[in-house]
Short mmCIF file of C-alpha atoms and ligand atoms in Angstrom, two decimals:
data_model
loop_
_atom_site.label_atom_id
_atom_site.label_comp_id
_atom_site.label_asym_id
_atom_site.label_seq_id
_atom_site.Cartn_x
_atom_site.Cartn_y
_atom_site.Cartn_z
CA MET A 1 -29.40 81.81 -24.77
CA LEU A 2 -27.84 84.65 -26.76
CA THR A 3 -27.14 84.25 -30.46
CA THR A 4 -23.52 84.36 -31.47
CA VAL A 5 -22.65 83.25 -34.97
CA ASN A 6 -19.38 81.97 -36.38
CA VAL A 7 -18.17 83.93 -39.39
CA THR A 8 -15.19 81.56 -39.52
CA GLU A 9 -13.96 79.10 -36.90
CA SER A 10 -12.39 81.84 -34.79
CA ILE A 11 -14.19 84.97 -35.97
CA TYR A 12 -17.57 85.58 -34.35
CA TYR A 13 -20.47 87.83 -35.24
CA ILE A 14 -21.51 89.53 -31.98
CA GLY A 15 -23.85 92.21 -33.33
CA VAL A 16 -27.28 93.13 -31.99
CA ASN A 17 -30.59 94.03 -33.63
CA ASP A 18 -32.48 97.25 -32.97
CA ARG A 19 -36.17 96.88 -33.75
CA ASP A 20 -37.39 99.43 -31.22
CA THR A 21 -35.79 102.67 -32.48
CA HIS A 22 -38.12 104.50 -34.87
CA LEU A 23 -35.57 106.73 -36.58
CA PHE A 24 -31.88 106.12 -37.31
CA GLU A 25 -29.91 109.28 -36.44
CA ASN A 26 -33.37 110.45 -35.26
CA LEU A 27 -34.11 111.07 -38.94
CA TRP A 28 -34.34 107.95 -41.11
CA PRO A 29 -37.25 105.51 -40.65
CA LEU A 30 -36.33 102.07 -39.39
CA ASP A 31 -39.52 100.30 -40.47
CA LYS A 32 -37.61 97.02 -40.68
CA GLY A 33 -35.07 97.76 -37.95
CA VAL A 34 -31.31 97.89 -38.17
CA SER A 35 -28.42 95.80 -36.88
CA TYR A 36 -25.33 97.16 -35.18
CA ASN A 37 -22.70 94.65 -36.21
CA SER A 38 -19.65 93.88 -34.12
CA TYR A 39 -17.16 91.05 -34.48
CA LEU A 40 -14.70 89.22 -32.26
CA ILE A 41 -11.52 87.33 -33.15
CA LYS A 42 -10.44 84.74 -30.60
CA ASP A 43 -6.72 84.09 -30.92
CA GLU A 44 -3.75 84.31 -28.53
CA LYS A 45 -5.00 87.87 -28.21
CA VAL A 46 -8.68 88.75 -28.44
CA ALA A 47 -9.82 91.62 -30.64
CA VAL A 48 -13.29 93.14 -30.92
CA PHE A 49 -14.26 95.24 -33.96
CA ASP A 50 -16.49 98.26 -33.24
CA THR A 51 -19.24 98.12 -30.62
CA VAL A 52 -22.98 98.91 -30.60
CA LYS A 53 -25.41 101.69 -29.66
CA ASN A 54 -25.54 102.45 -25.93
CA THR A 55 -29.13 101.18 -25.64
CA LYS A 56 -27.91 97.64 -26.43
CA VAL A 57 -24.91 97.42 -24.11
CA ASN A 58 -26.15 94.70 -21.75
CA GLU A 59 -27.04 92.23 -24.48
CA TYR A 60 -23.78 93.00 -26.23
CA VAL A 61 -21.50 92.53 -23.24
CA GLU A 62 -23.26 89.27 -22.38
CA LYS A 63 -22.61 88.01 -25.90
CA ILE A 64 -18.90 88.65 -25.50
CA HIS A 65 -18.92 86.92 -22.13
CA SER A 66 -20.72 83.89 -23.57
CA ILE A 67 -17.79 83.39 -25.98
CA LEU A 68 -14.87 84.32 -23.75
CA GLY A 69 -15.98 83.44 -20.24
CA ASP A 70 -13.39 85.04 -17.97
CA GLN A 71 -10.83 85.59 -20.74
CA PRO A 72 -10.33 89.35 -21.31
CA VAL A 73 -10.60 91.33 -24.52
CA ASP A 74 -7.16 92.70 -25.44
CA TYR A 75 -7.94 95.10 -28.30
CA LEU A 76 -10.95 97.11 -29.39
CA ILE A 77 -10.54 98.15 -33.02
CA ILE A 78 -12.49 101.37 -33.58
CA ASN A 79 -13.16 101.68 -37.30
CA HIS A 80 -15.82 104.36 -36.81
CA MET A 81 -16.77 106.65 -33.92
CA GLU A 82 -20.44 107.42 -34.69
CA PRO A 83 -22.33 106.53 -31.51
CA ASP A 84 -24.28 103.68 -33.15
CA HIS A 85 -20.89 101.90 -33.04
CA SER A 86 -19.06 103.59 -30.21
CA GLY A 87 -21.89 103.49 -27.65
CA ALA A 88 -20.43 100.54 -25.71
CA ILE A 89 -16.77 101.61 -25.59
CA LYS A 90 -17.04 102.92 -22.05
CA ALA A 91 -18.81 99.77 -20.88
CA LEU A 92 -16.14 97.54 -22.47
CA LYS A 93 -13.36 99.60 -20.96
CA ALA A 94 -15.00 99.35 -17.54
CA ARG A 95 -15.31 95.58 -17.85
CA TYR A 96 -11.84 95.03 -19.33
CA PRO A 97 -9.58 97.72 -17.75
CA ASP A 98 -6.46 96.57 -19.68
CA LEU A 99 -8.28 96.86 -23.01
CA GLN A 100 -6.22 98.70 -25.63
CA LEU A 101 -8.20 101.02 -27.87
CA VAL A 102 -7.00 100.89 -31.48
CA GLY A 103 -7.72 103.78 -33.84
CA ASN A 104 -6.13 106.61 -35.74
CA LYS A 105 -5.29 110.08 -34.46
CA LYS A 106 -8.69 111.47 -35.48
CA THR A 107 -10.47 108.53 -33.82
CA PHE A 108 -9.18 109.52 -30.41
CA GLU A 109 -9.95 113.21 -30.86
CA ILE A 110 -13.57 112.32 -31.57
CA LEU A 111 -13.63 109.69 -28.82
CA GLU A 112 -12.54 112.23 -26.21
CA ASN A 113 -15.05 114.79 -27.49
CA PHE A 114 -17.86 112.29 -26.99
CA TYR A 115 -16.78 110.32 -23.93
CA GLY A 116 -13.94 112.19 -22.25
CA PRO A 117 -10.32 111.02 -21.91
CA MET A 118 -9.60 107.30 -21.68
CA ASP A 119 -6.27 105.48 -21.54
CA SER A 120 -4.40 102.76 -23.45
CA TYR A 121 -4.62 104.21 -26.94
CA LEU A 122 -2.84 102.41 -29.75
CA VAL A 123 -2.60 104.91 -32.61
CA VAL A 124 -2.35 103.31 -36.06
CA GLU A 125 -1.66 104.74 -39.50
CA GLU A 126 -2.14 103.60 -43.08
CA GLY A 127 -0.75 100.09 -43.63
CA ASP A 128 0.20 99.45 -39.98
CA THR A 129 -0.24 95.87 -38.82
CA LEU A 130 -1.12 94.23 -35.52
CA SER A 131 -0.62 90.54 -34.74
CA LEU A 132 -3.13 88.61 -32.63
CA GLY A 133 -1.16 85.34 -32.84
CA PHE A 134 -2.31 83.52 -35.97
CA HIS A 135 -4.43 86.41 -37.21
CA GLU A 136 -2.86 89.57 -38.50
CA LEU A 137 -4.65 92.89 -38.85
CA MET A 138 -3.83 95.60 -41.36
CA PHE A 139 -5.33 99.10 -41.17
CA ILE A 140 -6.61 101.01 -44.18
CA MET A 141 -7.55 104.67 -43.75
CA THR A 142 -10.84 105.53 -45.50
CA PRO A 143 -11.71 109.06 -44.34
CA MET A 144 -15.28 110.34 -44.92
CA VAL A 145 -16.77 106.91 -45.49
CA HIS A 146 -18.71 108.14 -43.45
CA TRP A 147 -16.86 110.44 -40.95
CA PRO A 148 -13.29 111.84 -41.07
CA GLU A 149 -11.85 109.14 -38.79
CA THR A 150 -13.36 106.15 -40.62
CA MET A 151 -10.98 103.33 -41.41
CA MET A 152 -11.23 99.68 -42.40
CA THR A 153 -9.37 96.74 -40.92
CA TYR A 154 -8.28 93.77 -43.03
CA GLU A 155 -7.54 90.40 -41.47
CA VAL A 156 -4.77 89.01 -43.63
CA LYS A 157 -4.93 85.24 -42.92
CA GLU A 158 -8.67 84.69 -43.46
CA LYS A 159 -9.03 87.62 -45.88
CA VAL A 160 -11.82 89.32 -43.96
CA LEU A 161 -12.45 93.04 -44.45
CA PHE A 162 -14.06 94.80 -41.47
CA SER A 163 -15.44 97.70 -43.46
CA GLY A 164 -17.34 99.93 -41.03
CA ASP A 165 -20.42 101.62 -42.53
CA ALA A 166 -19.27 100.82 -46.05
CA PHE A 167 -21.29 97.97 -47.63
CA GLY A 168 -23.81 98.14 -44.77
CA GLY A 169 -27.54 98.74 -44.87
CA PHE A 170 -30.76 99.10 -42.91
CA GLY A 171 -32.83 96.09 -41.91
CA SER A 172 -32.39 93.99 -38.78
CA LEU A 173 -30.85 90.54 -39.27
CA ASP A 174 -33.86 88.34 -38.63
CA GLY A 175 -32.22 84.94 -38.31
CA GLY A 176 -30.06 85.17 -41.42
CA VAL A 177 -26.72 86.90 -40.94
CA PHE A 178 -24.96 86.11 -44.23
CA ASP A 179 -25.83 87.23 -47.76
CA ASP A 180 -26.65 83.64 -48.75
CA GLU A 181 -29.07 83.25 -45.83
CA VAL A 182 -31.31 86.26 -46.53
CA ASN A 183 -33.64 87.68 -49.17
CA LEU A 184 -31.18 89.85 -51.05
CA GLU A 185 -33.85 91.88 -52.84
CA PHE A 186 -34.96 93.34 -49.50
CA TYR A 187 -31.46 93.94 -48.15
CA MET A 188 -30.15 95.46 -51.38
CA ASP A 189 -33.03 97.96 -51.32
CA GLU A 190 -32.26 98.80 -47.72
CA THR A 191 -28.52 98.94 -48.43
CA ARG A 192 -29.11 101.45 -51.23
CA ARG A 193 -31.41 103.48 -48.95
CA TYR A 194 -28.65 103.51 -46.33
CA TYR A 195 -25.95 104.39 -48.86
CA SER A 196 -27.87 107.15 -50.63
CA ASN A 197 -29.05 108.88 -47.46
CA ILE A 198 -26.15 108.36 -45.05
CA VAL A 199 -22.98 108.01 -47.14
CA GLY A 200 -24.04 109.22 -50.62
CA LYS A 201 -22.79 112.77 -50.20
CA TYR A 202 -19.26 111.37 -49.92
CA GLY A 203 -19.28 109.41 -53.20
CA ALA A 204 -15.87 110.78 -54.22
CA MET A 205 -14.35 109.52 -50.96
CA VAL A 206 -16.02 106.13 -51.44
CA GLN A 207 -14.46 105.95 -54.90
CA LYS A 208 -11.07 106.78 -53.36
CA ALA A 209 -11.52 104.06 -50.74
CA LEU A 210 -12.55 101.47 -53.34
CA LYS A 211 -9.53 102.36 -55.46
CA LYS A 212 -7.22 102.11 -52.46
CA VAL A 213 -8.55 98.64 -51.59
CA LYS A 214 -8.30 97.54 -55.24
CA ASP A 215 -4.79 98.95 -55.73
CA SER A 216 -3.53 97.31 -52.54
CA GLY A 217 -4.11 93.95 -54.22
CA ILE A 218 -5.68 92.38 -51.14
CA GLU A 219 -7.96 89.44 -51.75
CA ILE A 220 -11.32 89.70 -50.00
CA SER A 221 -13.19 86.53 -49.02
CA ILE A 222 -15.62 88.12 -46.59
CA ILE A 223 -16.84 91.67 -46.03
CA SER A 224 -18.04 92.31 -42.48
CA PRO A 225 -19.78 95.70 -42.32
CA THR A 226 -21.23 97.40 -39.24
CA HIS A 227 -24.83 97.12 -40.49
CA GLY A 228 -26.75 94.52 -42.50
CA PRO A 229 -25.68 91.16 -43.88
CA VAL A 230 -22.15 89.78 -43.89
CA TRP A 231 -21.04 89.37 -47.52
CA ARG A 232 -19.36 85.97 -47.63
CA THR A 233 -20.79 84.54 -50.85
CA SER A 234 -20.72 87.61 -53.06
CA PRO A 235 -18.42 90.31 -51.70
CA GLU A 236 -17.69 91.30 -55.30
CA MET A 237 -21.39 91.98 -55.89
CA ILE A 238 -21.71 94.52 -53.08
CA ILE A 239 -18.42 96.13 -54.16
CA HIS A 240 -19.86 96.38 -57.69
CA TYR A 241 -22.99 98.16 -56.43
CA TYR A 242 -21.03 100.46 -54.13
CA ASP A 243 -18.96 101.41 -57.13
CA ARG A 244 -22.13 102.13 -59.15
CA TRP A 245 -23.80 104.13 -56.40
CA SER A 246 -20.72 106.20 -55.62
CA ARG A 247 -20.32 107.05 -59.31
CA ALA A 248 -24.06 107.99 -59.32
CA ALA A 249 -24.52 105.44 -62.15
CA THR A 250 -28.14 105.02 -63.19
CA GLU A 251 -30.62 102.76 -64.87
CA GLU A 252 -33.57 103.66 -67.04
CA GLY A 253 -36.49 105.10 -65.12
CA VAL A 254 -38.13 108.23 -63.77
CA VAL A 255 -38.93 109.35 -60.23
CA ILE A 256 -41.76 111.86 -59.99
CA ALA A 257 -42.06 113.51 -56.57
CA TYR A 258 -44.58 116.19 -55.78
CA GLY A 259 -46.24 118.24 -53.05
CA SER A 260 -49.94 118.83 -53.64
CA MET A 261 -52.60 120.21 -51.28
CA TYR A 262 -55.80 119.60 -53.23
CA GLY A 263 -54.79 117.26 -56.05
CA ASN A 264 -54.11 119.72 -58.87
CA THR A 265 -50.33 119.31 -58.84
CA GLN A 266 -50.86 115.58 -58.43
CA GLN A 267 -52.96 115.58 -61.60
CA MET A 268 -49.99 116.93 -63.53
CA ALA A 269 -47.74 114.21 -62.05
CA ASP A 270 -50.13 111.52 -63.26
CA LEU A 271 -50.31 113.08 -66.69
CA ILE A 272 -46.52 113.11 -67.08
CA ALA A 273 -46.30 109.53 -65.84
CA ARG A 274 -48.94 108.30 -68.28
CA ARG A 275 -47.15 109.89 -71.21
CA LEU A 276 -43.84 108.36 -70.10
CA SER A 277 -45.52 104.99 -69.97
CA GLU A 278 -47.02 105.44 -73.45
CA ARG A 279 -43.51 106.20 -74.66
CA GLY A 280 -42.24 102.85 -73.32
CA ILE A 281 -40.68 103.83 -69.98
CA LYS A 282 -41.44 101.09 -67.47
CA ASN A 283 -39.70 102.15 -64.28
CA ILE A 284 -41.85 105.08 -63.15
CA ARG A 285 -42.18 105.86 -59.44
CA ILE A 286 -44.57 108.59 -58.31
CA TYR A 287 -44.19 109.79 -54.73
CA ASP A 288 -46.36 112.15 -52.74
CA ALA A 289 -43.68 113.83 -50.63
CA SER A 290 -46.18 114.36 -47.82
CA LYS A 291 -46.67 110.64 -47.43
CA THR A 292 -43.48 108.85 -48.42
CA HIS A 293 -40.46 109.63 -46.28
CA MET A 294 -37.75 111.35 -48.30
CA SER A 295 -35.26 108.56 -47.60
CA TYR A 296 -37.21 106.23 -49.93
CA ILE A 297 -37.44 108.92 -52.62
CA ILE A 298 -33.72 109.71 -52.34
CA SER A 299 -32.94 106.00 -52.64
CA ASP A 300 -34.83 105.85 -55.95
CA LEU A 301 -33.21 109.08 -57.14
CA TRP A 302 -29.90 107.26 -56.72
CA ARG A 303 -31.19 104.52 -58.95
CA PHE A 304 -32.93 106.23 -61.85
CA LYS A 305 -31.74 108.80 -64.37
CA GLY A 306 -34.98 110.78 -64.73
CA VAL A 307 -36.32 113.12 -62.04
CA VAL A 308 -39.49 115.20 -62.24
CA LEU A 309 -40.30 117.49 -59.33
CA GLY A 310 -43.60 119.22 -58.74
CA SER A 311 -44.94 121.62 -56.15
CA CYS A 312 -47.91 123.76 -55.46
CA ALA A 313 -47.25 127.21 -54.00
CA TYR A 314 -47.42 127.34 -50.22
CA ASN A 315 -47.25 130.69 -48.42
CA THR A 316 -45.39 132.12 -51.43
CA GLY A 317 -42.81 129.33 -51.46
CA LEU A 318 -42.31 125.61 -52.02
CA PHE A 319 -44.64 123.11 -50.38
CA PRO A 320 -42.83 122.24 -47.08
CA THR A 321 -42.31 118.53 -47.74
CA MET A 322 -40.84 119.34 -51.14
CA GLU A 323 -38.64 121.98 -49.56
CA THR A 324 -37.20 119.32 -47.26
CA LEU A 325 -36.71 116.89 -50.13
CA VAL A 326 -35.09 119.44 -52.43
CA GLY A 327 -32.79 120.61 -49.61
CA LYS A 328 -31.66 117.04 -49.02
CA ILE A 329 -31.02 116.47 -52.74
CA GLU A 330 -28.95 119.63 -52.93
CA ASN A 331 -26.98 118.63 -49.85
CA SER A 332 -26.34 115.13 -51.19
CA GLN A 333 -24.63 116.55 -54.29
CA LEU A 334 -26.20 113.90 -56.52
CA LYS A 335 -24.94 114.42 -60.06
CA ASP A 336 -26.03 114.03 -63.63
CA ARG A 337 -29.79 113.53 -63.78
CA TYR A 338 -32.48 114.70 -66.21
CA LEU A 339 -34.88 117.11 -64.54
CA GLY A 340 -38.45 118.18 -65.31
CA ILE A 341 -40.35 120.78 -63.25
CA PHE A 342 -44.08 121.35 -62.84
CA GLY A 343 -46.56 122.75 -60.34
CA THR A 344 -49.34 125.16 -59.54
CA SER A 345 -49.72 128.66 -58.22
CA SER A 346 -52.90 130.10 -56.68
CA TRP A 347 -53.17 133.47 -54.94
CA SER A 348 -49.36 133.55 -55.08
CA GLY A 349 -46.62 131.72 -56.89
CA GLY A 350 -43.47 130.38 -55.27
CA GLY A 351 -43.49 126.62 -55.84
CA VAL A 352 -42.28 126.40 -59.42
CA SER A 353 -40.02 129.47 -59.12
CA SER A 354 -38.28 127.81 -56.14
CA LEU A 355 -37.82 124.61 -58.14
CA ASN A 356 -36.33 126.67 -60.96
CA LYS A 357 -33.81 128.10 -58.51
CA PHE A 358 -32.99 124.57 -57.40
CA ALA A 359 -32.43 123.63 -61.08
CA GLU A 360 -29.96 126.48 -61.49
CA LYS A 361 -27.96 125.31 -58.49
CA ILE A 362 -27.99 121.55 -59.10
CA LYS A 363 -27.05 121.93 -62.80
CA TRP A 364 -28.85 118.79 -64.02
CA GLN A 365 -30.01 118.75 -67.63
CA GLN A 366 -33.52 120.18 -67.71
CA VAL A 367 -36.12 118.56 -69.98
CA GLY A 368 -38.95 120.67 -71.41
CA GLU A 369 -39.87 124.01 -69.93
CA SER A 370 -40.98 124.37 -66.34
CA VAL A 371 -44.76 124.41 -66.34
CA GLU A 372 -46.96 126.21 -63.82
CA ALA A 373 -50.76 126.10 -63.81
CA LEU A 374 -52.92 128.74 -62.16
CA SER A 375 -54.85 126.82 -59.47
CA SER A 376 -55.67 123.87 -61.75
CA PRO A 377 -54.04 122.55 -64.93
CA LYS A 378 -55.72 123.26 -68.28
CA GLU A 379 -55.07 122.37 -71.89
CA ALA A 380 -51.99 124.63 -72.26
CA GLN A 381 -50.35 123.02 -69.21
CA PHE A 382 -51.34 119.50 -70.31
CA ILE A 383 -49.39 120.09 -73.52
CA LYS A 384 -46.34 121.28 -71.59
CA CYS A 385 -46.51 118.29 -69.24
CA HIS A 386 -46.50 116.04 -72.31
CA GLU A 387 -43.49 117.91 -73.64
CA ILE A 388 -41.58 117.23 -70.41
CA ALA A 389 -42.46 113.54 -70.63
CA ASP A 390 -41.59 113.34 -74.33
CA GLU A 391 -38.19 114.97 -73.94
CA MET A 392 -37.43 112.79 -70.93
CA ALA A 393 -38.45 109.63 -72.82
CA ASP A 394 -36.41 110.65 -75.89
CA LEU A 395 -33.27 111.04 -73.81
CA LEU A 396 -33.77 107.81 -71.85
CA LEU A 397 -34.61 105.73 -74.91
CA LYS A 398 -31.57 107.06 -76.75
CA GLU A 399 -29.43 105.68 -73.92
CA ARG A 400 -31.14 102.27 -73.89
CA LYS A 401 -28.59 99.64 -74.79
CA PRO A 402 -29.49 97.47 -77.81
CA GLY A 403 -31.28 94.25 -76.87
CA ARG A 404 -31.84 95.42 -73.35
CA ASN A 405 -34.81 96.96 -71.63
CA ALA A 406 -35.45 98.05 -68.09
CA PHE A 407 -36.10 94.48 -66.90
CA SER A 408 -33.44 92.46 -68.69
CA SER A 409 -31.11 92.10 -65.69
CA PRO A 410 -31.57 92.54 -61.96
CA ILE A 411 -30.30 95.94 -60.91
CA TYR A 412 -30.70 96.95 -57.33
FE1 LIG B 501 -23.34 103.29 -38.69
FE2 LIG B 501 -21.79 106.28 -39.51
O1 LIG B 501 -22.61 105.00 -38.40
#
């Protein structure tokens, strides 16, 4: 028997889990899977909200059939065209030939680019409504959260926001579907990893979307995103964190990421971390960029104010895993961090000088002077590493709010 779950009496969760794909977008590790969420409203008319990846079509179509039997689906609301959500459109259209596809102008351009021309388009614009009988849908355009065609759909009577990628995260839904049924610590970590790596670059557009939803005065009882848990108990909590993440708001802590071939650059990372700890900084995360996938490092960069990057020289340039990480940071346009730089040269330089170029472009506030050791760090470089840590700690401690330390309230 297939699992379908009632979100309300007449709104169903019909999503599927993907535990077999290794990399989301063939790039981001899915150690704990991912869910492709879809929803169905059964009313005088039947509407489905987004679909699933094409590898999950059979299970998905059977779920719909188990709810509707021979009753057809009247509308498919396409909030987002990325193929993890549009992969079953063709299959639905084949099964329900009278199905009307509902999206905006851009939606159908992208749809035809991916899947070729289809018929029965219903083009909607900002604020348009569509009645299903009792339920009434209202469309809110939210471009670039995450693609140009992205929109959200609000169900007026039960106050449910179908939000697309927004408020969604990695992690398959293993039994629990709602925020009150799952371990939130895990899902909030995976939601931040999703946000920072997939949507983070478009923080300004997320802010615009949040403002639009707030200014519209709509009341939200349930947020139904296309990945991760359904937020029925604390929709305001996930809105709060989305607001924080899209403003690049931070908490106290330092991420140290390095590329090291033979442990000399790593030694400098440990030295900086120890000094930070002696100065009272508790959230310190050291990552070897060759081992930890950049998505986890980026997720922590979104969380903490301090960043220290280190690299040995490799063929006259940055160590390759650091090059990938630094390129992703630059592309993500993350703002307003404190930055320290360290590393080693050997028969050539190139690591630290490349990080210095990165510093010029990213325009974060640099702490201490960039320090480069020749092959292995010695007393002069130890002192400079301490200076980086000291300046970083000074700045972070100055910002610490009175009566509060890094552990006084849960921040995801
Ligand atoms: Fe979940 Fe932008 O796709």
